mmCIF file of C-alpha atoms and ligand atoms in Angstrom:
data_model
loop_
_atom_site.group_PDB
_atom_site.id
_atom_site.type_symbol
_atom_site.label_atom_id
_atom_site.label_comp_id
_atom_site.label_asym_id
_atom_site.label_seq_id
_atom_site.Cartn_x
_atom_site.Cartn_y
_atom_site.Cartn_z
ATOM 1 C CA MET D 84 0.000 0.000 0.000
ATOM 2 C CA LYS D 85 1.551 3.285 -1.112
ATOM 3 C CA ARG D 86 -0.891 5.941 -0.005
ATOM 4 C CA ILE D 87 -2.964 6.110 3.186
ATOM 5 C CA GLY D 88 -5.273 8.661 4.802
ATOM 6 C CA VAL D 89 -6.063 9.588 8.384
ATOM 7 C CA LEU D 90 -9.077 11.410 9.832
ATOM 8 C CA THR D 91 -10.582 12.211 13.225
ATOM 9 C CA SER D 92 -14.369 12.113 13.622
ATOM 10 C CA GLY D 93 -17.116 12.610 16.231
ATOM 11 C CA GLY D 94 -16.302 14.290 19.554
ATOM 12 C CA ASP D 95 -12.625 15.204 19.999
ATOM 13 C CA SER D 96 -10.619 13.412 22.654
ATOM 14 C CA PRO D 97 -7.200 14.002 24.225
ATOM 15 C CA GLY D 98 -4.702 11.729 22.495
ATOM 16 C CA MET D 99 -6.095 12.071 18.985
ATOM 17 C CA ASN D 100 -3.057 14.177 18.055
ATOM 18 C CA ALA D 101 -0.687 11.573 19.443
ATOM 19 C CA ALA D 102 -2.433 8.992 17.249
ATOM 20 C CA ILE D 103 -2.187 11.192 14.135
ATOM 21 C CA ARG D 104 1.518 11.738 14.818
ATOM 22 C CA ALA D 105 2.144 8.004 15.110
ATOM 23 C CA VAL D 106 0.233 7.238 11.906
ATOM 24 C CA VAL D 107 2.068 9.916 9.924
ATOM 25 C CA ARG D 108 5.578 9.143 11.130
ATOM 26 C CA CYS D 109 5.216 5.339 11.061
ATOM 27 C CA GLY D 110 3.572 5.585 7.623
ATOM 28 C CA ILE D 111 6.416 7.669 6.202
ATOM 29 C CA GLU D 112 8.951 5.321 7.788
ATOM 30 C CA ALA D 113 7.212 2.437 5.990
ATOM 31 C CA GLY D 114 7.606 4.254 2.660
ATOM 32 C CA MET D 115 3.987 5.411 2.368
ATOM 33 C CA GLU D 116 2.534 8.787 1.537
ATOM 34 C CA VAL D 117 0.194 9.900 4.318
ATOM 35 C CA TYR D 118 -2.737 12.237 3.680
ATOM 36 C CA GLY D 119 -4.627 14.121 6.370
ATOM 37 C CA ILE D 120 -8.369 14.493 5.876
ATOM 38 C CA LYS D 121 -9.823 17.532 7.627
ATOM 39 C CA ARG D 122 -13.139 17.596 9.574
ATOM 40 C CA GLY D 123 -13.820 13.870 9.560
ATOM 41 C CA TYR D 124 -16.219 12.469 6.994
ATOM 42 C CA GLU D 125 -17.497 15.958 6.223
ATOM 43 C CA GLY D 126 -14.040 16.976 5.003
ATOM 44 C CA LEU D 127 -13.700 13.728 3.088
ATOM 45 C CA LEU D 128 -16.853 14.520 1.123
ATOM 46 C CA ASP D 129 -15.532 18.023 0.420
ATOM 47 C CA GLY D 130 -12.092 16.765 -0.607
ATOM 48 C CA GLU D 131 -10.301 18.632 2.212
ATOM 49 C CA ILE D 132 -7.243 16.450 1.911
ATOM 50 C CA CYS D 133 -3.535 17.263 1.957
ATOM 51 C CA GLN D 134 -0.299 15.363 2.297
ATOM 52 C CA LEU D 135 1.357 15.356 5.712
ATOM 53 C CA ASP D 136 5.092 15.225 6.320
ATOM 54 C CA ARG D 137 7.070 14.507 9.488
ATOM 55 C CA ASN D 138 7.213 18.193 10.404
ATOM 56 C CA SER D 139 3.467 18.704 10.082
ATOM 57 C CA VAL D 140 2.904 16.586 13.180
ATOM 58 C CA GLY D 141 5.701 18.119 15.262
ATOM 59 C CA ASP D 142 4.884 19.513 18.693
ATOM 60 C CA ILE D 143 1.384 18.006 18.867
ATOM 61 C CA LEU D 144 1.946 14.867 20.960
ATOM 62 C CA HIS D 145 1.026 16.644 24.181
ATOM 63 C CA ARG D 146 -1.875 18.711 22.844
ATOM 64 C CA GLY D 147 -5.555 17.922 23.383
ATOM 65 C CA GLY D 148 -8.059 18.250 20.538
ATOM 66 C CA THR D 149 -7.136 17.316 16.979
ATOM 67 C CA ILE D 150 -5.053 19.225 14.429
ATOM 68 C CA LEU D 151 -7.174 17.645 11.685
ATOM 69 C CA LYS D 152 -10.344 19.115 13.259
ATOM 70 C CA THR D 153 -13.402 16.951 13.680
ATOM 71 C CA ALA D 154 -17.049 17.042 12.713
ATOM 72 C CA ARG D 155 -20.272 15.093 12.600
ATOM 73 C CA SER D 156 -21.475 14.493 9.078
ATOM 74 C CA GLU D 157 -25.104 13.764 8.289
ATOM 75 C CA ARG D 158 -24.280 13.564 4.546
ATOM 76 C CA PHE D 159 -21.916 10.662 5.144
ATOM 77 C CA ARG D 160 -24.671 8.587 6.749
ATOM 78 C CA THR D 161 -26.422 8.239 3.371
ATOM 79 C CA GLU D 162 -25.637 5.701 0.611
ATOM 80 C CA GLU D 163 -24.895 8.577 -1.723
ATOM 81 C CA GLY D 164 -22.506 10.167 0.751
ATOM 82 C CA GLN D 165 -20.602 6.944 1.314
ATOM 83 C CA THR D 166 -20.283 6.262 -2.417
ATOM 84 C CA HIS D 167 -19.020 9.795 -2.910
ATOM 85 C CA GLY D 168 -16.546 9.318 -0.032
ATOM 86 C CA VAL D 169 -15.073 6.285 -1.798
ATOM 87 C CA SER D 170 -14.783 8.192 -5.080
ATOM 88 C CA VAL D 171 -12.913 11.033 -3.332
ATOM 89 C CA LEU D 172 -10.485 8.508 -1.810
ATOM 90 C CA GLU D 173 -10.015 6.936 -5.255
ATOM 91 C CA THR D 174 -9.386 10.352 -6.784
ATOM 92 C CA PHE D 175 -6.526 10.854 -4.333
ATOM 93 C CA GLY D 176 -5.314 7.259 -4.774
ATOM 94 C CA ILE D 177 -5.845 6.551 -1.072
ATOM 95 C CA GLU D 178 -6.176 2.797 -0.570
ATOM 96 C CA GLY D 179 -6.238 2.594 3.212
ATOM 97 C CA LEU D 180 -7.729 4.846 5.864
ATOM 98 C CA VAL D 181 -7.130 5.266 9.581
ATOM 99 C CA VAL D 182 -10.316 6.452 11.309
ATOM 100 C CA ILE D 183 -9.872 7.835 14.826
ATOM 101 C CA GLY D 184 -13.212 8.245 16.579
ATOM 102 C CA GLY D 185 -15.980 6.678 18.602
ATOM 103 C CA ASP D 186 -18.606 4.053 17.840
ATOM 104 C CA GLY D 187 -20.349 6.094 15.123
ATOM 105 C CA SER D 188 -17.105 6.992 13.391
ATOM 106 C CA LEU D 189 -15.963 3.382 13.293
ATOM 107 C CA ARG D 190 -19.382 2.363 11.935
ATOM 108 C CA GLY D 191 -18.772 4.862 9.157
ATOM 109 C CA GLY D 192 -15.467 3.039 8.621
ATOM 110 C CA CYS D 193 -17.414 -0.231 8.215
ATOM 111 C CA ASP D 194 -19.429 1.373 5.427
ATOM 112 C CA LEU D 195 -16.219 2.298 3.601
ATOM 113 C CA ASP D 196 -14.852 -1.190 4.204
ATOM 114 C CA ARG D 197 -17.956 -2.685 2.545
ATOM 115 C CA ARG D 198 -17.133 -0.499 -0.464
ATOM 116 C CA GLY D 199 -13.590 -1.806 -0.773
ATOM 117 C CA ILE D 200 -11.515 0.626 1.316
ATOM 118 C CA LYS D 201 -9.190 -0.875 3.941
ATOM 119 C CA VAL D 202 -10.034 0.838 7.241
ATOM 120 C CA MET D 203 -8.176 0.712 10.544
ATOM 121 C CA GLY D 204 -10.339 2.016 13.400
ATOM 122 C CA LEU D 205 -8.741 3.618 16.461
ATOM 123 C CA PRO D 206 -10.984 4.105 19.524
ATOM 124 C CA GLY D 207 -10.842 7.890 19.899
ATOM 125 C CA THR D 208 -13.518 8.917 22.387
ATOM 126 C CA ILE D 209 -13.583 9.972 26.025
ATOM 127 C CA ASP D 210 -16.693 7.841 26.618
ATOM 128 C CA ASN D 211 -15.047 4.386 26.862
ATOM 129 C CA ASP D 212 -18.175 2.989 25.243
ATOM 130 C CA LEU D 213 -16.640 0.535 22.760
ATOM 131 C CA GLY D 214 -17.165 -3.112 23.679
ATOM 132 C CA TYR D 215 -14.057 -4.570 22.016
ATOM 133 C CA THR D 216 -11.435 -2.533 23.903
ATOM 134 C CA ASP D 217 -10.806 -2.120 27.640
ATOM 135 C CA PHE D 218 -10.006 1.573 27.196
ATOM 136 C CA THR D 219 -10.470 4.272 24.566
ATOM 137 C CA ILE D 220 -8.109 7.130 23.708
ATOM 138 C CA GLY D 221 -9.027 10.129 25.870
ATOM 139 C CA PHE D 222 -10.909 8.311 28.605
ATOM 140 C CA ASP D 223 -8.042 8.361 31.097
ATOM 141 C CA THR D 224 -7.499 12.097 30.614
ATOM 142 C CA ALA D 225 -11.216 12.822 30.985
ATOM 143 C CA VAL D 226 -11.420 10.842 34.237
ATOM 144 C CA SER D 227 -8.318 12.656 35.531
ATOM 145 C CA THR D 228 -10.034 15.969 34.813
ATOM 146 C CA VAL D 229 -13.138 14.834 36.684
ATOM 147 C CA LEU D 230 -11.009 13.685 39.630
ATOM 148 C CA ASP D 231 -9.376 17.090 39.793
ATOM 149 C CA ALA D 232 -12.816 18.720 39.804
ATOM 150 C CA ILE D 233 -14.035 16.383 42.556
ATOM 151 C CA SER D 234 -11.105 17.383 44.779
ATOM 152 C CA LYS D 235 -11.895 21.049 44.339
ATOM 153 C CA VAL D 236 -15.627 20.621 44.835
ATOM 154 C CA ARG D 237 -14.969 18.513 47.931
ATOM 155 C CA ASP D 238 -13.161 21.410 49.659
ATOM 156 C CA THR D 239 -16.078 23.789 49.279
ATOM 157 C CA SER D 240 -18.764 21.127 49.868
ATOM 158 C CA SER D 241 -17.078 20.199 53.112
ATOM 159 C CA SER D 242 -16.779 23.807 54.289
ATOM 160 C CA HIS D 243 -20.469 24.456 53.581
ATOM 161 C CA GLU D 244 -21.638 20.956 54.638
ATOM 162 C CA ARG D 245 -23.355 20.556 51.308
ATOM 163 C CA THR D 246 -24.366 17.850 48.931
ATOM 164 C CA THR D 247 -22.975 18.384 45.429
ATOM 165 C CA VAL D 248 -24.215 16.643 42.302
ATOM 166 C CA ILE D 249 -21.445 16.582 39.702
ATOM 167 C CA GLU D 250 -22.679 15.859 36.189
ATOM 168 C CA VAL D 251 -20.113 14.180 33.947
ATOM 169 C CA MET D 252 -20.207 13.086 30.305
ATOM 170 C CA GLY D 253 -21.671 9.735 29.268
ATOM 171 C CA ARG D 254 -24.954 9.587 27.386
ATOM 172 C CA HIS D 255 -25.132 5.806 27.178
ATOM 173 C CA CYS D 256 -22.029 4.631 29.003
ATOM 174 C CA GLY D 257 -21.407 5.418 32.672
ATOM 175 C CA ASP D 258 -17.677 4.628 32.713
ATOM 176 C CA ILE D 259 -16.462 8.189 33.346
ATOM 177 C CA ALA D 260 -18.831 8.439 36.327
ATOM 178 C CA LEU D 261 -17.911 4.966 37.539
ATOM 179 C CA TYR D 262 -14.121 5.344 37.448
ATOM 180 C CA ALA D 263 -14.186 8.912 38.767
ATOM 181 C CA GLY D 264 -16.639 7.892 41.487
ATOM 182 C CA LEU D 265 -14.491 5.000 42.660
ATOM 183 C CA ALA D 266 -11.171 6.848 42.495
ATOM 184 C CA GLY D 267 -12.670 10.085 43.812
ATOM 185 C CA GLY D 268 -14.509 8.586 46.781
ATOM 186 C CA ALA D 269 -17.996 9.679 45.746
ATOM 187 C CA GLU D 270 -20.920 8.871 48.030
ATOM 188 C CA ALA D 271 -22.925 7.601 45.045
ATOM 189 C CA VAL D 272 -22.624 7.168 41.299
ATOM 190 C CA LEU D 273 -25.609 7.376 38.980
ATOM 191 C CA ILE D 274 -25.183 5.826 35.530
ATOM 192 C CA PRO D 275 -27.512 5.210 32.578
ATOM 193 C CA GLU D 276 -27.053 1.424 32.739
ATOM 194 C CA ILE D 277 -28.565 1.141 36.243
ATOM 195 C CA GLU D 278 -31.919 2.614 37.244
ATOM 196 C CA THR D 279 -31.694 5.470 39.731
ATOM 197 C CA ASP D 280 -33.519 5.031 43.039
ATOM 198 C CA VAL D 281 -33.841 8.598 44.368
ATOM 199 C CA ASN D 282 -35.281 7.446 47.709
ATOM 200 C CA GLU D 283 -32.340 5.163 48.327
ATOM 201 C CA LEU D 284 -29.952 7.963 47.383
ATOM 202 C CA CYS D 285 -31.592 10.422 49.800
ATOM 203 C CA ARG D 286 -31.611 7.797 52.574
ATOM 204 C CA LYS D 287 -27.908 7.261 52.035
ATOM 205 C CA ILE D 288 -27.169 10.975 52.239
ATOM 206 C CA LEU D 289 -29.155 11.294 55.480
ATOM 207 C CA ILE D 290 -27.597 8.203 57.077
ATOM 208 C CA GLY D 291 -24.143 9.571 56.199
ATOM 209 C CA ALA D 292 -24.997 13.003 57.615
ATOM 210 C CA ASN D 293 -26.302 11.420 60.824
ATOM 211 C CA ARG D 294 -22.997 9.610 61.179
ATOM 212 C CA GLY D 295 -21.197 12.963 60.882
ATOM 213 C CA LYS D 296 -20.332 13.140 57.179
ATOM 214 C CA GLN D 297 -19.738 16.792 56.370
ATOM 215 C CA HIS D 298 -20.614 16.588 52.712
ATOM 216 C CA SER D 299 -21.779 14.231 49.995
ATOM 217 C CA ILE D 300 -20.484 14.044 46.449
ATOM 218 C CA ILE D 301 -22.835 12.440 43.930
ATOM 219 C CA ILE D 302 -21.444 11.725 40.453
ATOM 220 C CA LYS D 303 -24.145 11.604 37.812
ATOM 221 C CA ALA D 304 -23.612 10.665 34.154
ATOM 222 C CA GLU D 305 -25.436 12.978 31.747
ATOM 223 C CA GLY D 306 -27.410 10.079 30.255
ATOM 224 C CA VAL D 307 -29.225 9.297 33.532
ATOM 225 C CA GLU D 308 -32.929 9.820 32.963
ATOM 226 C CA ILE D 309 -33.588 12.383 35.697
ATOM 227 C CA SER D 310 -32.117 15.808 34.910
ATOM 228 C CA THR D 311 -29.365 17.190 37.128
ATOM 229 C CA ALA D 312 -31.499 20.213 38.034
ATOM 230 C CA ALA D 313 -34.484 18.048 39.023
ATOM 231 C CA LEU D 314 -32.315 15.656 40.990
ATOM 232 C CA THR D 315 -30.605 18.475 42.891
ATOM 233 C CA LYS D 316 -33.962 19.967 43.812
ATOM 234 C CA THR D 317 -35.380 16.630 44.955
ATOM 235 C CA ILE D 318 -32.329 15.831 47.105
ATOM 236 C CA GLU D 319 -32.500 19.237 48.780
ATOM 237 C CA GLU D 320 -36.246 18.912 49.433
ATOM 238 C CA ARG D 321 -36.035 15.381 50.798
ATOM 239 C CA THR D 322 -32.868 15.643 52.865
ATOM 240 C CA GLY D 323 -33.243 19.253 53.982
ATOM 241 C CA ARG D 324 -29.547 19.716 53.191
ATOM 242 C CA GLU D 325 -28.224 22.376 50.862
ATOM 243 C CA THR D 326 -27.569 20.767 47.465
ATOM 244 C CA ARG D 327 -25.752 22.232 44.466
ATOM 245 C CA PRO D 328 -25.231 21.054 40.874
ATOM 246 C CA VAL D 329 -21.900 21.258 39.029
ATOM 247 C CA VAL D 330 -21.964 20.455 35.309
ATOM 248 C CA LEU D 331 -18.455 19.791 34.016
ATOM 249 C CA SER D 332 -19.479 19.614 30.353
ATOM 250 C CA TYR D 333 -16.760 20.290 27.721
ATOM 251 C CA LEU D 334 -14.081 20.787 30.368
ATOM 252 C CA GLN D 335 -13.775 17.012 30.229
ATOM 253 C CA ARG D 336 -12.833 16.923 26.552
ATOM 254 C CA GLY D 337 -9.800 19.171 26.665
ATOM 255 C CA GLY D 338 -6.382 19.111 28.222
ATOM 256 C CA THR D 339 -3.038 17.509 27.680
ATOM 257 C CA PRO D 340 -3.353 13.723 27.376
ATOM 258 C CA THR D 341 -2.167 11.538 30.247
ATOM 259 C CA LEU D 342 0.617 8.978 29.893
ATOM 260 C CA ARG D 343 -1.962 6.215 29.396
ATOM 261 C CA ASP D 344 -3.735 8.053 26.588
ATOM 262 C CA ARG D 345 -0.490 8.982 24.834
ATOM 263 C CA MET D 346 0.679 5.374 25.010
ATOM 264 C CA LEU D 347 -2.615 3.946 23.770
ATOM 265 C CA ALA D 348 -2.830 6.490 20.941
ATOM 266 C CA THR D 349 0.767 5.992 19.856
ATOM 267 C CA LEU D 350 0.729 2.189 20.006
ATOM 268 C CA THR D 351 -2.625 1.824 18.228
ATOM 269 C CA GLY D 352 -1.525 4.359 15.582
ATOM 270 C CA ALA D 353 1.662 2.405 14.934
ATOM 271 C CA LYS D 354 -0.331 -0.849 14.794
ATOM 272 C CA ALA D 355 -2.721 0.618 12.230
ATOM 273 C CA VAL D 356 0.151 1.426 9.888
ATOM 274 C CA GLU D 357 1.710 -2.004 10.401
ATOM 275 C CA LEU D 358 -1.590 -3.651 9.401
ATOM 276 C CA LEU D 359 -2.100 -1.418 6.376
ATOM 277 C CA GLN D 360 1.435 -2.191 5.256
ATOM 278 C CA GLU D 361 0.610 -5.906 5.466
ATOM 279 C CA ASP D 362 -2.532 -5.253 3.396
ATOM 280 C CA SER D 363 -4.596 -6.701 6.246
ATOM 281 C CA ASP D 364 -8.400 -6.705 6.228
ATOM 282 C CA SER D 365 -10.093 -3.830 8.041
ATOM 283 C CA LYS D 366 -9.597 -3.939 11.814
ATOM 284 C CA ALA D 367 -10.649 -2.220 15.019
ATOM 285 C CA ILE D 368 -7.556 -1.680 17.152
ATOM 286 C CA GLY D 369 -7.616 -1.330 20.923
ATOM 287 C CA THR D 370 -6.259 -2.749 24.152
ATOM 288 C CA VAL D 371 -7.257 -5.820 26.147
ATOM 289 C CA ASN D 372 -5.488 -6.803 29.384
ATOM 290 C CA GLY D 373 -2.689 -4.368 28.616
ATOM 291 C CA GLU D 374 -1.970 -5.753 25.121
ATOM 292 C CA ILE D 375 -2.650 -4.009 21.809
ATOM 293 C CA VAL D 376 -5.290 -6.002 19.906
ATOM 294 C CA ALA D 377 -6.763 -5.852 16.401
ATOM 295 C CA TYR D 378 -10.121 -7.457 15.661
ATOM 296 C CA ASP D 379 -12.253 -7.714 12.557
ATOM 297 C CA LEU D 380 -13.857 -4.278 12.275
ATOM 298 C CA GLN D 381 -17.456 -5.392 11.822
ATOM 299 C CA GLN D 382 -17.280 -8.048 14.541
ATOM 300 C CA ALA D 383 -15.582 -5.698 17.002
ATOM 301 C CA LEU D 384 -18.398 -3.175 16.675
ATOM 302 C CA ALA D 385 -20.993 -5.875 17.316
ATOM 303 C CA GLN D 386 -19.532 -6.418 20.812
ATOM 304 C CA LYS D 387 -21.680 -4.858 23.481
ATOM 305 C CA ARG D 388 -20.072 -2.826 26.246
ATOM 306 C CA GLU D 389 -20.939 -4.312 29.642
ATOM 307 C CA ILE D 390 -20.901 -2.231 32.780
ATOM 308 C CA ASP D 391 -18.508 -3.381 35.514
ATOM 309 C CA ARG D 392 -21.063 -4.305 38.159
ATOM 310 C CA GLU D 393 -18.401 -5.248 40.721
ATOM 311 C CA MET D 394 -16.907 -1.779 40.490
ATOM 312 C CA TYR D 395 -20.349 -0.239 40.932
ATOM 313 C CA ASP D 396 -21.044 -2.371 44.015
ATOM 314 C CA LEU D 397 -17.617 -1.542 45.465
ATOM 315 C CA ILE D 398 -18.433 2.170 45.336
ATOM 316 C CA GLY D 399 -21.544 1.387 47.408
ATOM 317 C CA ILE D 400 -19.479 -0.534 49.978
ATOM 318 C CA LEU D 401 -16.709 2.045 50.293
ATOM 319 C CA SER D 402 -19.072 4.977 50.672
ATOM 320 C CA LYS D 403 -21.325 3.511 53.372
HETATM 321 P P1 LIG G 503 -18.248 10.344 20.194
HETATM 322 O O1 LIG G 503 -19.260 9.376 20.753
HETATM 323 O O2 LIG G 503 -17.005 10.373 20.977
HETATM 324 O O3 LIG G 503 -18.784 11.694 19.897
HETATM 325 P P2 LIG G 503 -18.677 9.039 17.658
HETATM 326 O O4 LIG G 503 -17.741 8.660 16.574
HETATM 327 O O5 LIG G 503 -19.513 7.923 18.237
HETATM 328 O O6 LIG G 503 -17.797 9.762 18.758
HETATM 329 P P3 LIG G 503 -20.933 10.131 16.195
HETATM 330 O O7 LIG G 503 -21.495 11.498 16.148
HETATM 331 O O8 LIG G 503 -21.832 9.008 16.579
HETATM 332 O O9 LIG G 503 -19.639 10.214 17.148
HETATM 333 O O10 LIG G 503 -20.335 9.760 14.742
HETATM 334 C C1 LIG G 503 -19.455 10.625 14.066
HETATM 335 C C2 LIG G 503 -19.772 10.617 12.594
HETATM 336 O O11 LIG G 503 -19.582 9.306 12.066
HETATM 337 C C3 LIG G 503 -21.202 10.981 12.238
HETATM 338 O O12 LIG G 503 -21.425 12.368 12.145
HETATM 339 C C4 LIG G 503 -21.370 10.323 10.865
HETATM 340 O O13 LIG G 503 -20.769 11.102 9.861
HETATM 341 C C5 LIG G 503 -20.554 9.059 11.027
HETATM 342 N N1 LIG G 503 -21.427 7.939 11.406
HETATM 343 C C6 LIG G 503 -21.987 7.695 12.610
HETATM 344 N N2 LIG G 503 -22.749 6.587 12.583
HETATM 345 C C7 LIG G 503 -22.666 6.121 11.320
HETATM 346 C C8 LIG G 503 -23.228 4.987 10.650
HETATM 347 N N3 LIG G 503 -24.008 4.105 11.278
HETATM 348 N N4 LIG G 503 -22.946 4.834 9.327
HETATM 349 C C9 LIG G 503 -22.143 5.714 8.703
HETATM 350 N N5 LIG G 503 -21.584 6.778 9.282
HETATM 351 C C10 LIG G 503 -21.835 6.986 10.560
#
């Protein structure tokens, strides 16, 4: 394979730049020409494509976001869009593509694969919602950001003897809430995968307060059915304790990637190039039990992400 492309798609995540850097430099080392496609599938359809050299990815390893920019593309979801995407790749002579993005982006990669393009999918999303990999690129940084926020909120919550509901990202997957809740010592974690029992939550807050707890930190994933505003109000009404919401929102997407995210991004990027060089079938690349893995792209996306119930229960035990 002589010419490959790389794009980032969906929500940005810290480590995407490290992955781009690895793809470009390993690709050039392998004798390939590497093309950067701007704004994900949207840029592909518009032909926003240019060749990248070693220097073009200098000084980006430690930066959050993505130098290639990212977008969501409704046009690419259509048959017409996907056919056009393939014709643009053919026009540029690009035979293989590295897609860095979440579940939707890799599904878009499957559509290109079905049309004859070799696609290597890298799990670039803070959500950790892909079933085939233990961790996604950006998740570790996002959880670190949430942990930092918890520490700061804890100081003020303790001084004011308050309950604070911290809303974190995760529309369908509660992993950010779960990991941050366990490592941050939250009193409770509310996630979309497990139904919220508001009465039980309020009882827990009151029992803790009666035992002398000065504050309660509740971590709530955004995808939990009850809104953060409604939950805050209900807790305050039922416990009689001052309760405040903190919505972390896009704060969680930015920042310099952690060691873990840089390693995952760099190793999966290098693996993608190795597979393209071997003319391998399309793969989803990730990490399982600390090893870099590459699975059939379509089959990998069929794997459902299961919530770690033991971790959830442990939070309940530790926060009693
Ligand atoms: P994140 O969850 O981190 O935001 P994501 O990749 O899951 O990342 P999506 O918005 O779901 O984000 O997908 C990004 C883009 O991928 C979409 O705008 C669309 O262009 C393309 N895409 C998503 N789903 C599909 C699909 N089923 N078929 C083809 N293309 C898709």
